[in-house]
PDB file of C-alpha atoms in Angstrom:
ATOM      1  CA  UNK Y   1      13.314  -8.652  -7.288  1.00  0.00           C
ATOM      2  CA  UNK Y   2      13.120  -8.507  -3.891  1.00  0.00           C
ATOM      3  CA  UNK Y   3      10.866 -10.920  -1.864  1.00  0.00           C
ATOM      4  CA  UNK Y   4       8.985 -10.037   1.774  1.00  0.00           C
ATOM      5  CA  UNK Y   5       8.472 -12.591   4.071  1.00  0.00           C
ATOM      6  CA  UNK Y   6       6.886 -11.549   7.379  1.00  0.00           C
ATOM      7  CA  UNK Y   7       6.275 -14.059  10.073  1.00  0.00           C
ATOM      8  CA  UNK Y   8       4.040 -15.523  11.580  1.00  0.00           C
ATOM      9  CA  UNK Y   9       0.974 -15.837   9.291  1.00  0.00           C
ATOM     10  CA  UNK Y  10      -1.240 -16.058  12.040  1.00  0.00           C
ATOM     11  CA  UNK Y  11      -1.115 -14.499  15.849  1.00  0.00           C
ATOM     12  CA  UNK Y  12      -3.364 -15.129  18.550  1.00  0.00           C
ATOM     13  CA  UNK Y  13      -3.224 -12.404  21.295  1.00  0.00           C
ATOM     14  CA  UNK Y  14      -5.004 -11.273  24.083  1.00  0.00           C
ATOM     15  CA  UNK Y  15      -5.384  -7.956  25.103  1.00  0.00           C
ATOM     16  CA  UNK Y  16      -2.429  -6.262  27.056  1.00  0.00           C
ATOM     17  CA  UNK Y  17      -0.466  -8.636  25.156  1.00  0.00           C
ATOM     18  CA  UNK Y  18       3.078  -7.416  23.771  1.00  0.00           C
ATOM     19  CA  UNK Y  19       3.804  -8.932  20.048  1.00  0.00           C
ATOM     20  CA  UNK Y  20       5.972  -8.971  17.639  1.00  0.00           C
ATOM     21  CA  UNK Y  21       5.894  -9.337  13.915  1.00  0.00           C
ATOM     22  CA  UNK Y  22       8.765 -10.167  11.971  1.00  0.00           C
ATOM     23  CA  UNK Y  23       9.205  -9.191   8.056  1.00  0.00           C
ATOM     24  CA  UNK Y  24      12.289 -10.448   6.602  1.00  0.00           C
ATOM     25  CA  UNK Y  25      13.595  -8.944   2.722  1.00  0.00           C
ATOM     26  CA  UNK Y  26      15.042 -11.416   0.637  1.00  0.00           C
ATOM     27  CA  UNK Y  27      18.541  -8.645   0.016  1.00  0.00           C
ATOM     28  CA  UNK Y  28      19.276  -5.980   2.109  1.00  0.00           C
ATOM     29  CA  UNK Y  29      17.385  -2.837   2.008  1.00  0.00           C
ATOM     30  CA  UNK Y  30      18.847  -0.685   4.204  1.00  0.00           C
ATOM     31  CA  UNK Y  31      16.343   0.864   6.325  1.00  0.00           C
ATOM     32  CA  UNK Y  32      13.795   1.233   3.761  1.00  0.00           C
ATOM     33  CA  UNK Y  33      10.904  -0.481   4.936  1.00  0.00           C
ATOM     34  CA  UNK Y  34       7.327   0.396   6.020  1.00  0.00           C
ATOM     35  CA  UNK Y  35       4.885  -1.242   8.174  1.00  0.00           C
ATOM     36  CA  UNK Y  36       0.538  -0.753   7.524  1.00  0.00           C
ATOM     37  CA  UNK Y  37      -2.201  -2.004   9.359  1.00  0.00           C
ATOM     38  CA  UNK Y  38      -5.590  -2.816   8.178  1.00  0.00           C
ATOM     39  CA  UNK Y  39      -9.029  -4.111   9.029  1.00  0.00           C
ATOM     40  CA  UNK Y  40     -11.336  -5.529   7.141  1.00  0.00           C
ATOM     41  CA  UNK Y  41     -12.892  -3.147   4.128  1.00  0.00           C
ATOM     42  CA  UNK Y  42     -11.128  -0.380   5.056  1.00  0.00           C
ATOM     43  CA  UNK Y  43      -7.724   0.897   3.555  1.00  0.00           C
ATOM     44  CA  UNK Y  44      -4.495   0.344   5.136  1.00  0.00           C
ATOM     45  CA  UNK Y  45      -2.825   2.767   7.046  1.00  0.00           C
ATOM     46  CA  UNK Y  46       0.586   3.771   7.485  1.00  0.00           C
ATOM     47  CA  UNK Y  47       1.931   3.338  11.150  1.00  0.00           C
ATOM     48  CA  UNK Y  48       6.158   3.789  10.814  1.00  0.00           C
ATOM     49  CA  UNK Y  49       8.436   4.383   7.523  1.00  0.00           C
ATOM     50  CA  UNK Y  50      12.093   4.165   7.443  1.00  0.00           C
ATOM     51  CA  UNK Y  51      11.821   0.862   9.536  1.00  0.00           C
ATOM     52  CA  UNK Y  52      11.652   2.934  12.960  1.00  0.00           C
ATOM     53  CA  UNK Y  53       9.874   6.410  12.604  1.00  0.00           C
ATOM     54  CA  UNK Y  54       6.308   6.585  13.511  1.00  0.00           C
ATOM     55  CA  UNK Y  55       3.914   8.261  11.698  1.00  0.00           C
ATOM     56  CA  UNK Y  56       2.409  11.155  13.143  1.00  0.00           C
ATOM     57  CA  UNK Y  57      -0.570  10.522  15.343  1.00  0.00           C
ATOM     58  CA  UNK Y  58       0.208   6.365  15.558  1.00  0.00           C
ATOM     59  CA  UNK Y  59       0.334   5.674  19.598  1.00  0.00           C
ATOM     60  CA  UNK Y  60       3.341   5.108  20.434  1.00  0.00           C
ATOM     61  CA  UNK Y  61       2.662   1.747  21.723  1.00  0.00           C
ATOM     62  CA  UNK Y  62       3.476   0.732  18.154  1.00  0.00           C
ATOM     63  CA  UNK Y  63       7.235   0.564  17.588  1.00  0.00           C
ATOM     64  CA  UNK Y  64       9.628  -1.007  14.769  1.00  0.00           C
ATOM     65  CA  UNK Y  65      13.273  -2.107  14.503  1.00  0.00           C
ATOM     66  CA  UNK Y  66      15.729  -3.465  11.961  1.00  0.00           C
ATOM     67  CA  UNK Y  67      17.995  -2.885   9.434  1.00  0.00           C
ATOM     68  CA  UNK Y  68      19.518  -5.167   6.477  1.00  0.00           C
ATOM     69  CA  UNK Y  69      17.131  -8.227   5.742  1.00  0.00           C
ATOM     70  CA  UNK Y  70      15.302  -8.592   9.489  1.00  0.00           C
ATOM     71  CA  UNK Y  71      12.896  -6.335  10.634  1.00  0.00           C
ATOM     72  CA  UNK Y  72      10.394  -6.258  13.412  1.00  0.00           C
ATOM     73  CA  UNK Y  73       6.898  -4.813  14.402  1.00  0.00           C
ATOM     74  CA  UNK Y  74       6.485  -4.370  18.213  1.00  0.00           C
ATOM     75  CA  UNK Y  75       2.877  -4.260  19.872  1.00  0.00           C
ATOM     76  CA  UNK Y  76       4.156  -2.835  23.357  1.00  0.00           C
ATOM     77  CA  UNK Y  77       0.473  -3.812  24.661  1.00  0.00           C
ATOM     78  CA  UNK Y  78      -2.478  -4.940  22.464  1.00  0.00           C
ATOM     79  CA  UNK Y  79      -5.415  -2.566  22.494  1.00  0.00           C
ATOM     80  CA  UNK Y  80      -8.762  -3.963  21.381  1.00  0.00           C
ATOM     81  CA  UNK Y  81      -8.997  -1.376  18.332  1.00  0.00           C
ATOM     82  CA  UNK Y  82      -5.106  -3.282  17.220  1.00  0.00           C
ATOM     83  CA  UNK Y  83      -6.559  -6.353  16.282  1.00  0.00           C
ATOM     84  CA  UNK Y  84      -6.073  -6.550  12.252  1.00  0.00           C
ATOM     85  CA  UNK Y  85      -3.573  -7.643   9.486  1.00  0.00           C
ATOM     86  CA  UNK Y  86      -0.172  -5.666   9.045  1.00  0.00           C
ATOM     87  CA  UNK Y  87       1.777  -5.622   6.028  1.00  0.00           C
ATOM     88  CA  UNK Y  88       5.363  -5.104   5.525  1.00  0.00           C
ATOM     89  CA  UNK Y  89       6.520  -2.610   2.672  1.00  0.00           C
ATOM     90  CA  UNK Y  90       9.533  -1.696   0.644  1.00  0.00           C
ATOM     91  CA  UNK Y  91       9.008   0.373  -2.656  1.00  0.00           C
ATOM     92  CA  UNK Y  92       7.118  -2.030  -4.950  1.00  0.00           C
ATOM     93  CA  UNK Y  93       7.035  -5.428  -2.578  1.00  0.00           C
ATOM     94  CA  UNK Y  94       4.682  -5.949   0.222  1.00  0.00           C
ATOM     95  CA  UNK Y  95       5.020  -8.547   2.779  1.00  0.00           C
ATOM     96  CA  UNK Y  96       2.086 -11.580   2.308  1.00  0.00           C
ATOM     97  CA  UNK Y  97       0.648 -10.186   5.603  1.00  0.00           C
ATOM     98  CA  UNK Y  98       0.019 -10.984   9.481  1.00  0.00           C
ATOM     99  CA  UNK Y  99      -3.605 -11.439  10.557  1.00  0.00           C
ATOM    100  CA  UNK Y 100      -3.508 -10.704  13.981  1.00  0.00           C
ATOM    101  CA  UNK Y 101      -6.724 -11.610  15.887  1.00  0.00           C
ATOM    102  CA  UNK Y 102      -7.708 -12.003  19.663  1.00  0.00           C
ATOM    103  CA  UNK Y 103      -7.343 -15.034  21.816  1.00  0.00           C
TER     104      UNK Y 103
ATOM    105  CA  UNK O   1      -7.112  17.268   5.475  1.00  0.00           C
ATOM    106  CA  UNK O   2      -5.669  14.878   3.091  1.00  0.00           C
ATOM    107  CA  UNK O   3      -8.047  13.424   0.854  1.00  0.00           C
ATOM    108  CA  UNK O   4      -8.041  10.444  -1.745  1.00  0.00           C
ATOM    109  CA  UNK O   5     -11.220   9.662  -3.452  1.00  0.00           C
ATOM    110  CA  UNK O   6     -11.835   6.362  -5.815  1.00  0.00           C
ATOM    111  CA  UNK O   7     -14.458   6.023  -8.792  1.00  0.00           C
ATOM    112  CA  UNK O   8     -15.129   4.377 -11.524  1.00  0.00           C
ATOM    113  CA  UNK O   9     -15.008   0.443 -10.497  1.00  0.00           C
ATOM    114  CA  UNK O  10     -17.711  -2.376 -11.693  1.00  0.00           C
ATOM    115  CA  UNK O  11     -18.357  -5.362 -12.832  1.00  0.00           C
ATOM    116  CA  UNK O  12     -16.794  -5.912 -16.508  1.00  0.00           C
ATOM    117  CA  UNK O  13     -16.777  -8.993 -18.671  1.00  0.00           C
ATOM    118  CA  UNK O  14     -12.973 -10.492 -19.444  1.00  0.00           C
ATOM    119  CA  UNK O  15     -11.398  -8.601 -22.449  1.00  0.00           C
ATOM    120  CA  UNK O  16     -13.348  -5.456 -21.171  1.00  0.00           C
ATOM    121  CA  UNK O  17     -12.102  -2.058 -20.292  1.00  0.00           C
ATOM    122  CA  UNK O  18     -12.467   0.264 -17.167  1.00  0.00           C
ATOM    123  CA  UNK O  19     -11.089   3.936 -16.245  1.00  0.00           C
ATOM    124  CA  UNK O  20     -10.441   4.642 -12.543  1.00  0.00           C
ATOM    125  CA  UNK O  21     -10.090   7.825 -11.621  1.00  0.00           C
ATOM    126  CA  UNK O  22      -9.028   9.454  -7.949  1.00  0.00           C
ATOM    127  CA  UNK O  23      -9.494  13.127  -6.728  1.00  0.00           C
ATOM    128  CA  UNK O  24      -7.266  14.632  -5.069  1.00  0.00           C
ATOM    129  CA  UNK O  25      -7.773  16.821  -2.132  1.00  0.00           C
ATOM    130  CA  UNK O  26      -5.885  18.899   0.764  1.00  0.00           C
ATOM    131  CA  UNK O  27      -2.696  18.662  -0.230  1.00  0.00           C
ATOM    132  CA  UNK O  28      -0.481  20.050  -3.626  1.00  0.00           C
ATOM    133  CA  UNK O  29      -1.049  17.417  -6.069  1.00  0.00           C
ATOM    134  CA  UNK O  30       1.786  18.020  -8.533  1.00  0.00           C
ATOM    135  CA  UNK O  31       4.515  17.515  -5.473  1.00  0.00           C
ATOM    136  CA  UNK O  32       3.941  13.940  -5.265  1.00  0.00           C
ATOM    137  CA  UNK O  33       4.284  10.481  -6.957  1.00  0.00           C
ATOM    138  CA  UNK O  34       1.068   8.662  -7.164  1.00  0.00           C
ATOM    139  CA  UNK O  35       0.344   5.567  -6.937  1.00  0.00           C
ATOM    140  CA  UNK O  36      -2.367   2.739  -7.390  1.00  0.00           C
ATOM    141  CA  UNK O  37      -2.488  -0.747  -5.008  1.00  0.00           C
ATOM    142  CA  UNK O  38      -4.778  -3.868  -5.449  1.00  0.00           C
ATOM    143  CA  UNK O  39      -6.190  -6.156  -3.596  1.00  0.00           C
ATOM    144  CA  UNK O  40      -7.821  -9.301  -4.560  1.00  0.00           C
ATOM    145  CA  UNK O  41     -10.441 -10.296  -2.342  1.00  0.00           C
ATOM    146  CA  UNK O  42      -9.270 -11.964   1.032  1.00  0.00           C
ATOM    147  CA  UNK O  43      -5.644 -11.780  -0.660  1.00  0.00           C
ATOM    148  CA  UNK O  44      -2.615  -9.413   0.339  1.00  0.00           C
ATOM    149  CA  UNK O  45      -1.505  -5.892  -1.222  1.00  0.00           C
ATOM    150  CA  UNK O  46      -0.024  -5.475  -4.644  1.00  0.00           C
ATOM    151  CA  UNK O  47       1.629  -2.663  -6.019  1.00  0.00           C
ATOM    152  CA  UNK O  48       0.343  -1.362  -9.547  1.00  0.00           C
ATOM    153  CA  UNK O  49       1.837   1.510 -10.967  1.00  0.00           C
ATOM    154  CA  UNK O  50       3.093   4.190  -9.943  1.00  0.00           C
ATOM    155  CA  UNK O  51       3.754   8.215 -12.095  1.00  0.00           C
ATOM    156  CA  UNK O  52       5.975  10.761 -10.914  1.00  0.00           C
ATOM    157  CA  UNK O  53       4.443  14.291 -10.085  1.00  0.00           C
ATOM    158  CA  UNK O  54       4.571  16.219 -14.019  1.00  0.00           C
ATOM    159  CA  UNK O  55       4.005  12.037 -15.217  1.00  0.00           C
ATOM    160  CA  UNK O  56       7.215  11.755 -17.213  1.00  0.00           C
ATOM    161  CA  UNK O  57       7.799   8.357 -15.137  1.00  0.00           C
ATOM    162  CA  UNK O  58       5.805   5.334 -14.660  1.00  0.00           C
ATOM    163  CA  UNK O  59       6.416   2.074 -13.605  1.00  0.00           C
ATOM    164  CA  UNK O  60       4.088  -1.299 -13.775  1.00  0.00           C
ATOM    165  CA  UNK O  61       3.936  -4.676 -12.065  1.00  0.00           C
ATOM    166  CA  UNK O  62       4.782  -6.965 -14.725  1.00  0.00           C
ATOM    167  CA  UNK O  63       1.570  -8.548 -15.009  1.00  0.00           C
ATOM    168  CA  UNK O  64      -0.460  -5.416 -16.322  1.00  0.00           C
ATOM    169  CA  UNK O  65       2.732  -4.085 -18.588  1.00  0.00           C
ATOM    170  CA  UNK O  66       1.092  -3.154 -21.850  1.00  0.00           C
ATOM    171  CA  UNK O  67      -2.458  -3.310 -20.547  1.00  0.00           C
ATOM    172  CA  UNK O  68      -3.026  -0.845 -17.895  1.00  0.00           C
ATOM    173  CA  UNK O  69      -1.915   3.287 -18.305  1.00  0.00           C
ATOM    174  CA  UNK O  70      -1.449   5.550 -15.612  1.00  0.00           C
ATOM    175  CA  UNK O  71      -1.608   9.167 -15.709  1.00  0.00           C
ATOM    176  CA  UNK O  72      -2.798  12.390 -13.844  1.00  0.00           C
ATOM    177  CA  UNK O  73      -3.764  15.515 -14.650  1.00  0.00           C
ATOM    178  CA  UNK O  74      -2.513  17.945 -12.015  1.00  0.00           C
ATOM    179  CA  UNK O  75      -4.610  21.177 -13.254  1.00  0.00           C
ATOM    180  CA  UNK O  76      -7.454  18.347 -11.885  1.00  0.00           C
ATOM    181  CA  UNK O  77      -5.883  16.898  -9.129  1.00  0.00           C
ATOM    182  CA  UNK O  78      -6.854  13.868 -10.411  1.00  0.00           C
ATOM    183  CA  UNK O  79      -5.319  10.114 -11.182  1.00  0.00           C
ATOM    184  CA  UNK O  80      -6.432   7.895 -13.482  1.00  0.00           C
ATOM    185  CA  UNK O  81      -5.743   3.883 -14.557  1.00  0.00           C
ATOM    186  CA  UNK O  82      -6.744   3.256 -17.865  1.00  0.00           C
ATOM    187  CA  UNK O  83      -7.372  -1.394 -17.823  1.00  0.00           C
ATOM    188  CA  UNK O  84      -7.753  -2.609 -20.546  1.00  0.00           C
ATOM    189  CA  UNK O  85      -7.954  -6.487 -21.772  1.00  0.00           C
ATOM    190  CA  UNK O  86      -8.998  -7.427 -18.385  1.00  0.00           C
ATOM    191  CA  UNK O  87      -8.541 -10.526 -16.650  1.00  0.00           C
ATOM    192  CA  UNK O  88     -10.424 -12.314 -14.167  1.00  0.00           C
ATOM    193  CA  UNK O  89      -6.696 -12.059 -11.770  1.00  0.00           C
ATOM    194  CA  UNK O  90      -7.608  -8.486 -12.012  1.00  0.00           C
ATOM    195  CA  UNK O  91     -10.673  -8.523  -9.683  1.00  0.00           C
ATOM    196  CA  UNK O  92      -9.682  -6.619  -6.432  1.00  0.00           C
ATOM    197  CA  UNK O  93     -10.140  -3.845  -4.975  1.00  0.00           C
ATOM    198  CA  UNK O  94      -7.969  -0.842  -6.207  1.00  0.00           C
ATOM    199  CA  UNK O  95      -6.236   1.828  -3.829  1.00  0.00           C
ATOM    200  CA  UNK O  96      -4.796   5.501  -5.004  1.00  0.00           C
ATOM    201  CA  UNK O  97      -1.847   6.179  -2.820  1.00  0.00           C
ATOM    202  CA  UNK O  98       0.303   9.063  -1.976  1.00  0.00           C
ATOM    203  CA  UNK O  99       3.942   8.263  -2.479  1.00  0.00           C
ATOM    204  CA  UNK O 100       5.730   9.765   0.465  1.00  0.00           C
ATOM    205  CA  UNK O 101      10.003  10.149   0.402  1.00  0.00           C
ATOM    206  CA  UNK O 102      11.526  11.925   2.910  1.00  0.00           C
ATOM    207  CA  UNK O 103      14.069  14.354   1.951  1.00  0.00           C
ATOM    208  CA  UNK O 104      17.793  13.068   1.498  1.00  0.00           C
ATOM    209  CA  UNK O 105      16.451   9.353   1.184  1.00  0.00           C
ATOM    210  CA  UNK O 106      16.398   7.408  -1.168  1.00  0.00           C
ATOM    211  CA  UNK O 107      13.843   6.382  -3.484  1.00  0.00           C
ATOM    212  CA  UNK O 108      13.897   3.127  -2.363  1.00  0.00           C
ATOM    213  CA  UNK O 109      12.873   4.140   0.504  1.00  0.00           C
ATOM    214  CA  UNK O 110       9.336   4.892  -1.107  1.00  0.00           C
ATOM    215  CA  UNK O 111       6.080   4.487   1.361  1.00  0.00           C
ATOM    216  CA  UNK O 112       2.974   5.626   1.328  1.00  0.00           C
ATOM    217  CA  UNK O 113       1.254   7.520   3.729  1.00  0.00           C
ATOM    218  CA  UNK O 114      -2.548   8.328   2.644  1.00  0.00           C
ATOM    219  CA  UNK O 115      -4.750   6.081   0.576  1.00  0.00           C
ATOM    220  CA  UNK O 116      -7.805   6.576  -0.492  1.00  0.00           C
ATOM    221  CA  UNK O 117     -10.861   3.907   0.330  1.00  0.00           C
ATOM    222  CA  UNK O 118     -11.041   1.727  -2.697  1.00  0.00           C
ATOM    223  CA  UNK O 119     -12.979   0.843  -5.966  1.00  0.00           C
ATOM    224  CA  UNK O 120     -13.805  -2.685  -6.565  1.00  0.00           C
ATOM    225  CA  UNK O 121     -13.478  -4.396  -9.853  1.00  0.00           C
ATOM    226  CA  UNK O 122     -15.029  -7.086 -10.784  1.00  0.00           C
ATOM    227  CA  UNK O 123     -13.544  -9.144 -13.946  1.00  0.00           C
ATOM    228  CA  UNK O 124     -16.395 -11.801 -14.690  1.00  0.00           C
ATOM    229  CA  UNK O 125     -18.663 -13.035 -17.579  1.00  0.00           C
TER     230      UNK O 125
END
């Protein structure tokens, strides 16, 4: 089976802040992988698919990369309303998470 | 609009049953894979199941193999997951999803792109 690790765990930013999140599969995959975001009691929601496309109406602040087994979430500048956890996805696996919250 | 709507969650005692359903809305029903996520409370996302658009494919997590049934009935627009010999591990909250793969890739390349807001169950004596 294939395993998700995204790093870090944790990420203290401050707004206007670029960040990155890192999400790294365990064999290759291709591009097949999908990033979420959520906040707290609300569902996630899909931001890019196929490692780099956006999902219609996501800013476009929010951009991904990767291919293989290393993949990467970019924050181009942190927006109050981005503070949350994002998850890392491919097929049946999800990543264990990244809480992001604000310095 | 797309719309994914959760019912049927509560608080049931271990070795209990539960039916969760999801209605469907603003989009063709019987196009799509569905598929159900969990979350245990203050714990990440975990795929479920998932049952391909006429339901002649599904696919569990290991750990609810042979306790938990998915199915649909697209003249509803509705998804169901039938738990059964519940567990207090099951407590989470539980997501329907639209399975989303673009055309030409493939289905490993599986993501989903609407969910609906969540039922909570509650496995406890």
């Amino acid at each position: 089976d294939i395993q998700l690790t995204q790093s870090p765990s944790f990420l203290s930013a401050s707004v206007g802040d670029r960040v990155t999140i890192t999400c790294r599969a365990s064999q290759g995959i291709s591009s097949y992988l999908a990033w979420y975001q959520q906040k707290p009691g609300k569902a996630p929601k899909l931001l890019i698919y196929a490692a780099s496309t956006l999902q219609s109406g996501v800013p476009s602040r929010f951009s991904g990369s990767g291919s293989g087994t290393e993949f990467t979430l970019t924050i181009s500048s942190l927006q109050p309303e981005d503070f949350a956890t994002y998850y890392c996805q491919q097929l049946y696996t999800f990543g264990q998470g990244t809480k992001l919250e604000i310095k | 609009e797309v719309q994914l709507v959760e019912s049927g969650g509560g608080l049931v005692q271990p070795g209990g049953s539960l039916r969760l359903s999801c209605a469907a809305s603003g989009f063709t029903f019987s196009s799509y894979w569905m598929s159900w996520v969990r979350q245990a409370p203050g714990k990440g996302l975990e795929w479920v199941a998932n049952i391909k658009q006429d339901g002649s494919e599904k696919y569990y997590v290991d750990s609810v193999k042979g306790r938990f049934t998915i199915s649909r009935d697209n003249a509803k627009n509705s998804l169901y997951l039938q738990m059964n010999s519940l567990r207090a591990e099951d407590t989470a909250v539980y997501y329907c999803a639209r399975a989303k793969l673009p055309p030409g890739i493939a289905v490993a390349g599986t993501f989903f792109d609407y969910w609906g807001q969540g039922t909570l169950v509650t496995v406890s004596s």
